[in-house]
Short mmCIF file of C-alpha atoms and ligand atoms in Angstrom, two decimals:
data_model
loop_
_atom_site.label_atom_id
_atom_site.label_comp_id
_atom_site.label_asym_id
_atom_site.label_seq_id
_atom_site.Cartn_x
_atom_site.Cartn_y
_atom_site.Cartn_z
CA UNK J 10 0.05 0.02 0.01
CA UNK J 11 1.21 3.46 -1.05
CA UNK J 12 -0.21 6.57 0.39
CA UNK J 13 1.23 10.42 -0.17
CA UNK J 14 3.73 11.38 2.08
CA UNK J 15 3.21 14.27 4.80
CA UNK J 16 -0.42 12.86 4.84
CA UNK J 17 -0.35 11.96 8.50
CA UNK J 18 1.55 10.51 11.25
CA UNK J 19 4.91 12.51 10.09
CA UNK J 20 6.19 15.05 12.91
CA UNK J 21 6.46 18.42 11.53
CA UNK J 22 10.11 19.89 12.45
CA UNK J 23 9.37 22.77 14.89
CA UNK J 24 12.43 24.37 14.16
CA UNK J 25 15.98 24.13 12.98
CA UNK J 26 18.95 24.86 15.15
CA UNK J 27 20.47 27.25 14.19
CA UNK J 28 24.18 27.43 15.97
CA UNK J 29 26.52 29.68 15.38
CA UNK J 30 25.15 31.02 12.41
CA UNK J 31 24.15 34.18 12.81
CA UNK J 32 27.22 35.85 10.96
CA UNK J 33 27.02 33.61 8.20
CA UNK J 34 22.96 34.09 7.79
CA UNK J 35 23.52 37.90 7.92
CA UNK J 36 26.23 37.46 5.17
CA UNK J 37 24.24 35.64 2.86
CA UNK J 38 21.25 37.64 3.21
CA UNK J 39 23.49 40.51 2.80
CA UNK J 40 24.10 39.67 -0.76
CA UNK J 41 20.20 40.99 -1.72
CA UNK J 42 19.62 44.13 -0.02
CA UNK J 43 16.06 45.11 1.56
CA UNK J 44 15.22 46.41 -1.80
CA UNK J 45 16.18 43.13 -3.34
CA UNK J 46 18.86 45.02 -4.96
CA UNK J 47 22.27 43.40 -5.03
CA UNK J 48 24.56 45.11 -2.63
CA UNK J 49 27.68 43.61 -0.79
CA UNK J 50 29.44 44.89 1.54
CA UNK J 51 32.29 42.64 2.11
CA UNK J 52 33.84 41.44 4.69
CA UNK J 53 33.81 44.68 6.58
CA UNK J 54 30.73 42.78 8.02
CA UNK J 55 32.95 40.46 9.66
CA UNK J 56 33.54 41.01 12.74
CA UNK J 57 35.57 39.19 15.29
CA UNK J 58 38.72 36.74 14.63
CA UNK J 59 39.68 36.51 10.62
CA UNK J 60 38.24 33.03 9.26
CA UNK J 61 40.80 30.22 10.03
CA UNK J 62 42.76 28.71 6.52
CA UNK J 63 40.89 25.72 5.10
CA UNK J 64 43.55 22.66 4.04
CA UNK J 65 44.06 22.74 0.66
CA UNK J 66 43.17 18.98 -1.35
CA UNK J 67 46.09 17.49 -2.48
CA UNK J 68 46.15 16.51 -5.99
CA UNK J 69 47.75 13.47 -7.37
CA UNK J 70 48.40 13.00 -11.17
CA UNK J 71 49.02 9.97 -12.93
CA UNK J 72 52.88 9.43 -14.63
CA UNK J 73 53.62 7.08 -17.42
CA UNK J 74 49.67 5.51 -17.49
CA UNK J 75 49.48 4.71 -13.45
CA UNK J 76 48.65 6.49 -10.58
CA UNK J 77 48.64 4.62 -7.10
CA UNK J 78 47.76 6.22 -4.22
CA UNK J 79 46.50 5.78 0.05
CA UNK J 80 43.61 6.82 0.59
CA UNK J 81 42.01 6.40 3.88
CA UNK J 82 38.51 7.40 5.22
CA UNK J 83 39.01 8.32 8.87
CA UNK J 84 37.98 11.37 11.05
CA UNK J 85 39.49 14.54 11.59
CA UNK J 86 38.92 17.94 13.04
CA UNK J 87 38.78 20.32 9.73
CA UNK J 88 38.34 23.85 9.01
CA UNK J 89 34.73 24.53 7.02
CA UNK J 90 33.75 27.57 6.07
CA UNK J 91 36.46 29.47 8.25
CA UNK J 92 35.58 27.52 11.41
CA UNK J 93 36.61 24.39 13.51
CA UNK J 94 34.68 21.44 12.25
CA UNK J 95 35.50 18.77 14.78
CA UNK J 96 35.52 14.99 14.23
CA UNK J 97 34.11 15.48 10.24
CA UNK J 98 34.65 11.95 7.93
CA UNK J 99 37.75 12.91 5.57
CA UNK J 100 39.69 11.40 2.82
CA UNK J 101 43.22 12.03 4.03
CA UNK J 102 42.14 14.26 6.58
CA UNK J 103 40.88 16.72 3.76
CA UNK J 104 37.38 18.13 2.84
CA UNK J 105 37.15 17.82 -0.31
CA UNK J 106 39.12 14.69 -0.68
CA UNK J 107 42.47 14.57 -2.67
CA UNK J 108 41.82 15.29 -6.57
CA UNK J 109 42.78 12.50 -8.85
CA UNK J 110 43.47 13.32 -12.46
CA UNK J 111 44.33 10.38 -14.94
CA UNK J 112 43.85 9.99 -18.83
CA UNK J 113 41.89 7.36 -20.81
CA UNK J 114 43.58 4.21 -20.51
CA UNK J 115 45.91 4.89 -17.41
CA UNK J 116 45.35 2.60 -14.05
CA UNK J 117 44.39 4.02 -11.13
CA UNK J 118 45.28 2.20 -8.00
CA UNK J 119 43.76 3.35 -4.48
CA UNK J 120 45.24 1.50 -1.42
CA UNK J 121 42.09 2.41 0.55
CA UNK J 122 41.69 2.01 4.56
CA UNK J 123 38.22 2.16 6.44
CA UNK J 124 39.36 3.85 9.87
CA UNK J 125 35.69 5.26 10.35
CA UNK J 126 33.72 3.41 12.83
CA UNK J 127 31.04 2.15 10.64
CA UNK J 128 31.21 0.27 7.22
CA UNK J 129 31.66 2.48 3.67
CA UNK J 130 33.53 1.70 0.30
CA UNK J 131 34.17 3.91 -2.79
CA UNK J 132 32.28 4.64 -6.52
CA UNK J 133 33.65 5.87 -8.91
CA UNK J 134 30.78 8.49 -10.21
CA UNK J 135 30.42 8.96 -13.87
CA UNK J 136 33.36 6.55 -14.93
CA UNK J 137 32.94 3.66 -17.61
CA UNK J 138 34.24 0.66 -15.02
CA UNK J 139 33.68 -2.92 -14.44
CA UNK J 140 30.84 -2.99 -11.65
CA UNK J 141 32.35 -6.15 -9.91
CA UNK J 142 35.72 -7.19 -7.98
CA UNK J 143 38.26 -4.13 -7.21
CA UNK J 144 36.60 -1.92 -9.99
CA UNK J 145 33.69 -0.05 -9.35
CA UNK J 146 31.89 -2.43 -7.11
CA UNK J 147 29.32 -0.60 -4.91
CA UNK J 148 28.10 -3.98 -3.07
CA UNK J 149 31.68 -3.88 -0.87
CA UNK J 150 31.41 -4.04 2.71
CA UNK J 151 34.67 -2.39 4.09
CA UNK J 152 33.89 -3.05 7.87
CA UNK J 153 35.91 -0.24 10.17
CA UNK J 154 39.69 -1.41 10.17
CA UNK J 155 40.07 -3.27 6.60
CA UNK J 156 41.96 -2.69 4.07
CA UNK J 157 41.19 -3.08 0.48
CA UNK J 158 42.84 -2.31 -2.72
CA UNK J 159 40.81 -0.88 -5.63
CA UNK J 160 42.60 -1.05 -9.41
CA UNK J 161 40.43 0.66 -11.81
CA UNK J 162 41.29 0.49 -15.55
CA UNK J 163 39.99 3.83 -17.14
CA UNK J 164 38.43 2.86 -20.21
CA UNK J 165 40.46 3.98 -23.62
CA UNK J 166 37.42 5.44 -24.76
CA UNK J 167 36.46 7.48 -21.50
CA UNK J 168 35.41 11.14 -22.21
CA UNK J 169 37.85 13.68 -20.29
CA UNK J 170 35.94 15.47 -17.94
CA UNK J 171 34.86 15.87 -14.49
CA UNK J 172 33.91 12.78 -11.93
CA UNK J 173 34.23 12.14 -8.57
CA UNK J 174 34.51 9.28 -5.67
CA UNK J 175 32.00 8.90 -2.57
CA UNK J 176 31.00 6.58 -0.43
CA UNK J 177 28.58 4.24 -1.39
CA UNK J 178 27.62 1.94 1.13
CA UNK J 179 23.62 1.64 1.07
CA UNK J 180 22.13 2.58 4.33
CA UNK J 181 25.36 5.36 5.24
CA UNK J 182 25.92 7.20 1.60
CA UNK J 183 23.99 10.27 2.66
CA UNK J 184 25.72 10.97 6.41
CA UNK J 185 29.33 9.85 5.37
CA UNK J 186 28.53 12.26 2.53
CA UNK J 187 27.22 14.95 4.57
CA UNK J 188 30.12 14.47 6.99
CA UNK J 189 32.61 15.41 3.91
CA UNK J 190 33.57 12.53 2.22
CA UNK J 191 34.08 13.39 -1.86
CA UNK J 192 36.72 13.98 -3.76
CA UNK J 193 37.28 14.63 -7.59
CA UNK J 194 38.46 12.40 -10.30
CA UNK J 195 39.37 14.53 -13.32
CA UNK J 196 40.07 12.51 -16.73
CA UNK J 197 42.19 14.63 -18.97
CA UNK J 198 42.00 14.48 -22.90
CA UNK J 199 40.63 16.25 -26.06
CA UNK J 200 38.69 18.93 -24.08
CA UNK J 201 41.69 19.74 -22.44
CA UNK J 202 43.51 20.12 -25.46
CA UNK J 203 41.68 22.47 -27.45
CA UNK J 204 43.73 26.14 -27.62
CA UNK J 205 41.86 28.35 -26.34
CA UNK J 206 40.86 25.83 -23.50
CA UNK J 207 44.44 25.02 -22.44
CA UNK J 208 45.03 28.49 -22.36
CA UNK J 209 42.63 29.36 -19.75
CA UNK J 210 42.45 30.10 -16.12
CA UNK J 211 41.28 26.41 -14.55
CA UNK J 212 39.02 26.43 -11.27
CA UNK J 213 37.62 23.72 -9.66
CA UNK J 214 34.52 24.17 -7.46
CA UNK J 215 32.98 21.47 -5.23
CA UNK J 216 30.10 22.63 -3.64
CA UNK J 217 29.32 21.26 -0.34
CA UNK J 218 26.92 21.95 2.21
CA UNK J 219 27.37 20.92 6.01
CA UNK J 220 25.52 21.34 9.37
CA UNK J 221 27.49 23.10 12.03
CA UNK J 222 25.16 21.60 15.06
CA UNK J 223 27.75 18.61 14.79
CA UNK J 224 27.26 15.10 13.46
CA UNK J 225 24.39 12.82 14.80
CA UNK J 226 21.92 15.66 16.42
CA UNK J 227 19.78 18.77 15.53
CA UNK J 228 18.72 18.86 12.36
CA UNK J 229 19.88 15.69 10.76
CA UNK J 230 17.74 13.48 13.15
CA UNK J 231 14.70 15.58 12.16
CA UNK J 232 12.50 12.68 10.48
CA UNK J 233 11.22 15.59 7.94
CA UNK J 234 14.70 16.74 6.95
CA UNK J 235 15.40 12.95 5.70
CA UNK J 236 12.59 13.11 3.73
CA UNK J 237 13.35 15.80 1.76
CA UNK J 238 16.97 15.14 1.87
CA UNK J 239 19.32 16.60 4.47
CA UNK J 240 20.69 20.09 3.55
CA UNK J 241 23.20 21.90 5.81
CA UNK J 242 22.83 25.83 6.20
CA UNK J 243 26.83 26.10 5.94
CA UNK J 244 27.55 26.38 1.89
CA UNK J 245 31.07 25.70 1.00
CA UNK J 246 33.58 26.07 -1.95
CA UNK J 247 36.14 23.50 -1.59
CA UNK J 248 35.55 23.77 1.99
CA UNK J 249 35.73 27.56 1.73
CA UNK J 250 33.26 29.81 3.03
CA UNK J 251 32.77 32.51 0.09
CA UNK J 252 36.28 32.33 -1.31
CA UNK J 253 37.50 35.02 -3.69
CA UNK J 254 38.95 33.94 -6.90
CA UNK J 255 41.14 36.48 -8.56
CA UNK J 256 40.99 36.29 -12.36
CA UNK J 257 44.22 36.32 -14.49
CA UNK J 258 43.36 35.21 -17.35
CA UNK J 259 41.11 36.07 -20.46
CA UNK J 260 39.24 33.21 -20.17
CA UNK J 261 38.04 31.41 -16.84
CA UNK J 262 37.32 27.95 -17.11
CA UNK J 263 35.13 26.77 -13.92
CA UNK J 264 34.22 23.28 -13.33
CA UNK J 265 31.79 22.33 -10.62
CA UNK J 266 30.52 19.68 -9.00
CA UNK J 267 27.72 19.44 -6.48
CA UNK J 268 28.74 16.71 -3.78
CA UNK J 269 25.90 17.82 -1.54
CA UNK J 270 23.65 14.91 -0.65
CA UNK J 271 20.72 16.62 -1.31
CA UNK J 272 20.98 20.70 -1.86
CA UNK J 273 20.35 21.45 -5.62
CA UNK J 274 22.51 24.23 -6.69
CA UNK J 275 20.88 27.32 -8.90
CA UNK J 276 23.76 29.09 -9.69
CA UNK J 277 24.25 32.50 -11.60
CA UNK J 278 27.07 34.82 -12.17
CA UNK J 279 25.49 38.32 -11.22
CA UNK J 280 25.19 40.26 -14.33
CA UNK J 281 26.59 37.81 -16.81
CA UNK J 282 25.90 34.81 -18.84
CA UNK J 283 27.67 31.60 -18.26
CA UNK J 284 29.00 29.73 -21.50
CA UNK J 285 28.59 25.69 -20.75
CA UNK J 286 30.93 23.52 -22.49
CA UNK J 287 30.68 20.41 -20.49
CA UNK J 288 28.17 18.45 -18.64
CA UNK J 289 28.50 15.30 -16.47
CA UNK J 290 30.30 13.20 -18.69
CA UNK J 291 32.31 15.79 -20.73
CA UNK J 292 32.27 18.19 -23.22
CA UNK J 293 29.25 19.26 -25.47
CA UNK J 294 29.53 19.60 -29.19
CA UNK J 295 29.01 22.92 -28.97
CA UNK J 296 29.03 25.76 -26.34
CA UNK J 297 25.78 26.72 -24.84
CA UNK J 298 24.97 30.27 -23.43
CA UNK J 299 22.86 30.39 -20.56
CA UNK J 300 21.41 32.85 -17.61
CA UNK J 301 21.79 30.20 -15.13
CA UNK J 302 22.72 26.62 -14.38
CA UNK J 303 21.19 24.18 -12.17
CA UNK J 304 23.52 21.63 -10.37
CA UNK J 305 21.36 18.63 -8.99
CA UNK J 306 23.70 16.46 -6.51
CA UNK J 307 25.73 14.09 -8.24
CA UNK J 308 26.19 16.60 -11.38
CA UNK J 309 29.17 18.55 -13.03
CA UNK J 310 29.55 21.08 -15.49
CA UNK J 311 31.94 23.40 -16.83
CA UNK J 312 31.30 27.00 -17.79
CA UNK J 313 33.41 29.79 -19.72
CA UNK J 314 34.04 33.22 -18.24
CA UNK J 315 35.26 36.04 -20.19
CA UNK J 316 37.33 38.58 -18.20
CA UNK J 317 36.93 41.12 -20.90
CA UNK J 318 34.23 43.30 -20.07
CA UNK J 319 33.59 42.10 -16.60
CA UNK J 320 33.37 44.87 -13.98
CA UNK J 321 36.55 45.74 -12.03
CA UNK J 322 34.55 44.73 -8.97
CA UNK J 323 34.09 41.21 -7.30
CA UNK J 324 31.65 39.49 -9.29
CA UNK J 325 29.25 37.38 -7.26
CA UNK J 326 28.53 33.77 -8.03
CA UNK J 327 25.06 33.62 -6.31
CA UNK J 328 23.01 30.58 -5.18
CA UNK J 329 19.39 31.04 -6.04
CA UNK J 330 16.74 29.65 -4.23
CA UNK J 331 15.10 26.28 -5.82
CA UNK J 332 11.74 24.85 -4.75
CA UNK J 333 12.42 21.11 -5.12
CA UNK J 334 9.20 20.02 -3.66
CA UNK J 335 5.66 20.52 -3.83
CA UNK J 336 4.42 20.59 -0.76
CA UNK J 337 3.14 23.86 0.39
CA UNK J 338 4.94 25.51 3.69
CA UNK J 339 6.53 22.27 4.39
CA UNK J 340 8.57 22.53 1.41
CA UNK J 341 9.43 26.49 1.44
CA UNK J 342 11.85 25.59 4.25
CA UNK J 343 14.17 24.07 1.72
CA UNK J 344 13.74 26.79 -1.37
CA UNK J 345 16.78 28.99 0.38
CA UNK J 346 17.79 32.18 0.19
CA UNK J 347 19.78 33.80 -2.32
CA UNK J 348 23.77 33.69 -1.24
CA UNK J 349 26.60 34.45 -2.64
CA UNK J 350 28.82 31.37 -2.69
CA UNK J 351 31.96 32.97 -4.50
CA UNK J 352 33.58 35.93 -5.74
CA UNK J 353 35.15 36.48 -9.15
CA UNK J 354 37.72 39.71 -8.97
CA UNK J 355 39.35 40.94 -12.32
CA UNK J 356 42.92 41.23 -11.23
CA UNK J 357 45.27 42.08 -14.33
CA UNK J 358 43.56 44.75 -16.70
CA UNK J 359 43.19 45.45 -19.38
CA UNK J 360 41.61 41.81 -20.91
CA UNK J 361 41.61 40.88 -24.47
CA UNK J 362 38.55 39.41 -25.54
CA UNK J 363 38.89 35.52 -26.77
CA UNK J 364 37.03 33.89 -29.68
CA UNK J 365 35.19 31.03 -27.84
CA UNK J 366 35.62 27.85 -29.43
CA UNK J 367 32.75 27.27 -31.64
CA UNK J 368 33.01 23.23 -32.07
CA UNK J 369 34.09 21.13 -28.82
CA UNK J 370 33.87 17.77 -28.99
CA UNK J 371 31.33 15.83 -30.87
CA UNK J 372 28.73 14.07 -29.39
CA UNK J 373 27.23 11.00 -31.46
CA UNK J 374 23.81 10.15 -30.85
CA UNK J 375 23.05 6.61 -30.05
CA UNK J 376 21.57 4.44 -32.25
CA UNK J 377 17.69 3.12 -32.21
CA UNK J 378 17.05 1.16 -29.09
CA UNK J 379 15.72 -2.67 -28.78
CA UNK J 380 13.24 -1.86 -26.37
CA UNK J 381 11.79 0.90 -23.97
CA UNK J 382 11.41 0.36 -20.20
CA UNK J 383 9.65 2.36 -17.83
CA UNK J 384 10.32 3.56 -14.33
CA UNK J 385 8.15 5.15 -11.97
CA UNK J 386 9.51 7.55 -8.70
CA UNK J 387 7.12 7.81 -5.84
CA UNK J 388 7.27 7.36 -2.11
CA UNK J 389 5.30 6.07 0.38
CA UNK J 390 4.65 3.90 3.51
CA UNK J 391 5.52 0.51 3.00
CA UNK J 392 4.46 -2.37 5.35
CA UNK J 393 7.03 -3.24 7.87
CA UNK J 394 9.44 -0.42 6.40
CA UNK J 395 7.63 2.68 6.99
CA UNK J 396 8.34 5.78 4.88
CA UNK J 397 10.23 4.51 1.76
CA UNK J 398 10.84 5.94 -1.62
CA UNK J 399 10.35 3.68 -4.55
CA UNK J 400 10.87 3.05 -8.16
CA UNK J 401 8.48 0.85 -9.68
CA UNK J 402 6.37 0.64 -6.43
CA UNK J 403 9.67 -1.02 -4.96
CA UNK J 404 12.02 0.05 -2.18
CA UNK J 405 15.44 -1.38 -2.58
CA UNK J 406 16.42 -4.95 -2.54
CA UNK J 407 19.37 -7.06 -2.49
CA UNK J 408 18.57 -9.10 -5.93
CA UNK J 409 18.29 -7.63 -9.73
CA UNK J 410 14.96 -5.79 -10.58
CA UNK J 411 16.49 -5.16 -14.22
CA UNK J 412 18.22 -7.31 -16.32
CA UNK J 413 19.77 -6.21 -19.73
CA UNK J 414 21.81 -7.74 -22.14
CA UNK J 415 25.44 -6.58 -22.79
CA UNK J 416 25.55 -4.32 -26.20
CA UNK J 417 21.74 -3.88 -26.12
CA UNK J 418 20.60 -0.45 -26.73
CA UNK J 419 17.43 0.84 -24.63
CA UNK J 420 14.87 3.75 -24.04
CA UNK J 421 14.17 4.56 -20.08
CA UNK J 422 11.02 6.03 -19.32
CA UNK J 423 11.44 7.70 -15.99
CA UNK J 424 8.40 8.89 -14.61
CA UNK J 425 7.88 10.83 -11.32
CA UNK J 426 4.55 10.15 -9.92
CA UNK J 427 5.42 11.52 -6.15
CA UNK J 428 5.61 15.62 -4.84
CA UNK J 429 9.70 15.63 -4.91
CA UNK J 430 12.20 16.14 -7.51
CA UNK J 431 14.41 13.37 -7.93
CA UNK J 432 17.68 13.31 -9.53
CA UNK J 433 17.84 9.92 -11.53
CA UNK J 434 21.41 8.29 -11.99
CA UNK J 435 22.54 5.21 -13.27
CA UNK J 436 26.54 3.76 -12.76
CA UNK J 437 28.67 2.18 -14.88
CA UNK J 438 27.31 3.68 -18.42
CA UNK J 439 26.10 7.23 -19.46
CA UNK J 440 23.61 7.88 -21.56
CA UNK J 441 21.95 10.57 -23.39
CA UNK J 442 18.61 12.35 -22.34
CA UNK J 443 16.52 12.56 -24.95
CA UNK J 444 12.85 14.07 -24.45
CA UNK J 445 11.12 15.86 -21.44
CA UNK J 446 7.53 15.73 -21.11
CA UNK J 447 7.51 14.39 -25.00
CA UNK J 448 9.79 17.46 -26.15
CA UNK J 449 12.95 16.74 -27.06
CA UNK J 450 16.11 17.64 -25.11
CA UNK J 451 18.49 20.19 -26.62
CA UNK J 452 21.44 20.18 -27.27
CA UNK J 453 22.23 16.32 -27.14
CA UNK J 454 24.94 15.66 -24.12
CA UNK J 455 26.10 12.73 -22.49
CA UNK J 456 24.99 12.52 -18.92
CA UNK J 457 24.84 9.97 -15.61
CA UNK J 458 22.27 12.25 -13.56
CA UNK J 459 19.23 13.39 -14.96
CA UNK J 460 16.84 15.54 -13.02
CA UNK J 461 12.95 14.12 -13.44
CA UNK J 462 10.70 17.22 -11.54
CA UNK J 463 7.54 16.58 -10.23
CA UNK J 464 4.82 15.28 -12.67
CA UNK J 465 7.97 15.08 -15.45
CA UNK J 466 8.53 12.13 -17.86
CA UNK J 467 12.02 11.85 -18.62
CA UNK J 468 13.35 9.64 -21.52
CA UNK J 469 17.25 8.52 -21.88
CA UNK J 470 18.71 6.43 -24.15
CA UNK J 471 21.48 4.02 -22.97
CA UNK J 472 24.01 1.87 -24.49
CA UNK J 473 25.62 -1.21 -21.99
CA UNK J 474 28.65 -1.87 -23.24
CA UNK J 475 31.88 -3.42 -22.15
CA UNK J 476 30.93 -4.77 -18.71
CA UNK J 477 28.81 -7.23 -17.35
CA UNK J 478 27.86 -7.66 -13.83
CA UNK J 479 25.38 -6.11 -11.44
CA UNK J 480 25.31 -2.62 -10.70
CA UNK J 481 22.56 0.32 -9.65
CA UNK J 482 20.42 3.18 -10.72
CA UNK J 483 19.27 5.33 -7.67
CA UNK J 484 18.01 8.72 -6.94
CA UNK J 485 20.71 10.95 -6.16
CA UNK J 486 19.33 12.73 -3.02
CA UNK J 487 21.42 10.39 -1.29
CA UNK J 488 18.62 10.26 1.70
CA UNK J 489 16.23 8.93 -0.91
CA UNK J 490 18.63 6.65 -1.78
CA UNK J 491 19.30 5.43 1.44
CA UNK J 492 15.28 5.14 1.75
CA UNK J 493 14.95 2.89 -0.82
CA UNK J 494 14.87 4.87 -3.82
CA UNK J 495 17.38 2.40 -5.70
CA UNK J 496 17.39 -0.71 -8.20
CA UNK J 497 19.79 -3.44 -8.73
CA UNK J 498 20.67 -3.81 -12.64
CA UNK J 499 21.87 -6.85 -13.69
CA UNK J 500 24.10 -6.34 -17.19
CA UNK J 501 24.10 -10.27 -18.44
CA UNK J 502 26.06 -11.38 -21.76
CA UNK J 503 24.64 -11.05 -24.93
CA UNK J 504 22.15 -13.90 -25.43
CU1 LIG W 623 27.34 9.61 -7.22
CU2 LIG W 623 25.37 5.57 -7.28
O1 LIG W 623 26.77 7.82 -6.95
CU1 LIG W 624 27.49 7.07 -9.74
CU1 LIG W 625 14.75 11.33 -4.64
#
């Protein structure tokens, strides 16, 4: 039996705990003045001690086709947004974790240790890897104290792009991400070799949000919050609160990852348009001009910013409100406020206008499918389980819900029957988004996570290539995934 969420028996949260947040909220709100005009009085608003310096994430690059490193999931006292955040979950003591840079065809060896007090594992989001053995195997239970050697063979045809790693132990994923566990994997390749791109100033933004009132308390325990998907009131860029980026080259190549468990980032560069050149799985075929960019949990994007013509004052990268649930008063708490999450400040003047590359990397449409499947997304009460999030009416079970054949091409219709938006994510094989409520989606891009809004039907096309084995698809609001919105996909050898 399935009944709509929030109809009854769900205790409402009376209030969120706001501990030591006054300064930040003030700063956040200050981005939009009382009249709605953008005013920014900058750090003169800051009273008290200067922010503490954040540990910079290490960068590891492959050499001669190999990158081998040691990665430990462990507790650490870190600086988040300029303040001490005790006992967060880190990779090698860093939030975000080390950035790993490889090339197609490389081997990536991670000597992993779980020094947490709960099980964990690693998932390599967006990479075309085997889902079995010691590759992208999300069914591993690595217990506290256990070590494991991941040996990844980066596919020779892996598209250059922005990928990432994070824990994927069912039931623990949202909490571990929210505590800080996430890091970038950058695949270098053809896009990086375009001369205009190569000359650009490259910046990586890992977007994370955190609760400041410590693990295991306050808002995290609130039932409602888990239903919605937890959000923290501190938004960070690479662990920093509102960093200022000095623009020193004619073109900035900004590479973004939403590593938050639930928060959507609706981004706008104040007064400027953004030129998007890549999404989840590498380059678009042509640059795409846009006023704003929506990044759901798990998604990545790359944008170019022309320095020529920018005002010489700091330019705010704004995070705008987004309503991801249709539930009246309750949902409103999650639509958020407008905040400046970073500033870009042009340093060297004058800048030269740069012609943007008009042709990037070709995106070839996939051939016609051999069949179409339908996946409904919903939530409701499940006997014996309580509130659960469901795919095709079923909460996650440890057996394949969907079986496909290697080398087949399929269309999947993703139908949102619920009252919340769900970003749908598939492991191992990326897909192309064909249409949204029957309207063709342009441009054609490679993706691994697609937003299915309330009431929408989104059609994607996927080819199952190279790897047999069992993997998963799920909602990338990781609380929804932990609460059941995940299915197993079995890829069988060709018939
Ligand atoms: Cu980034 Cu299965 O997830
Ligand atoms: Cu993934
Ligand atoms: Cu969801």
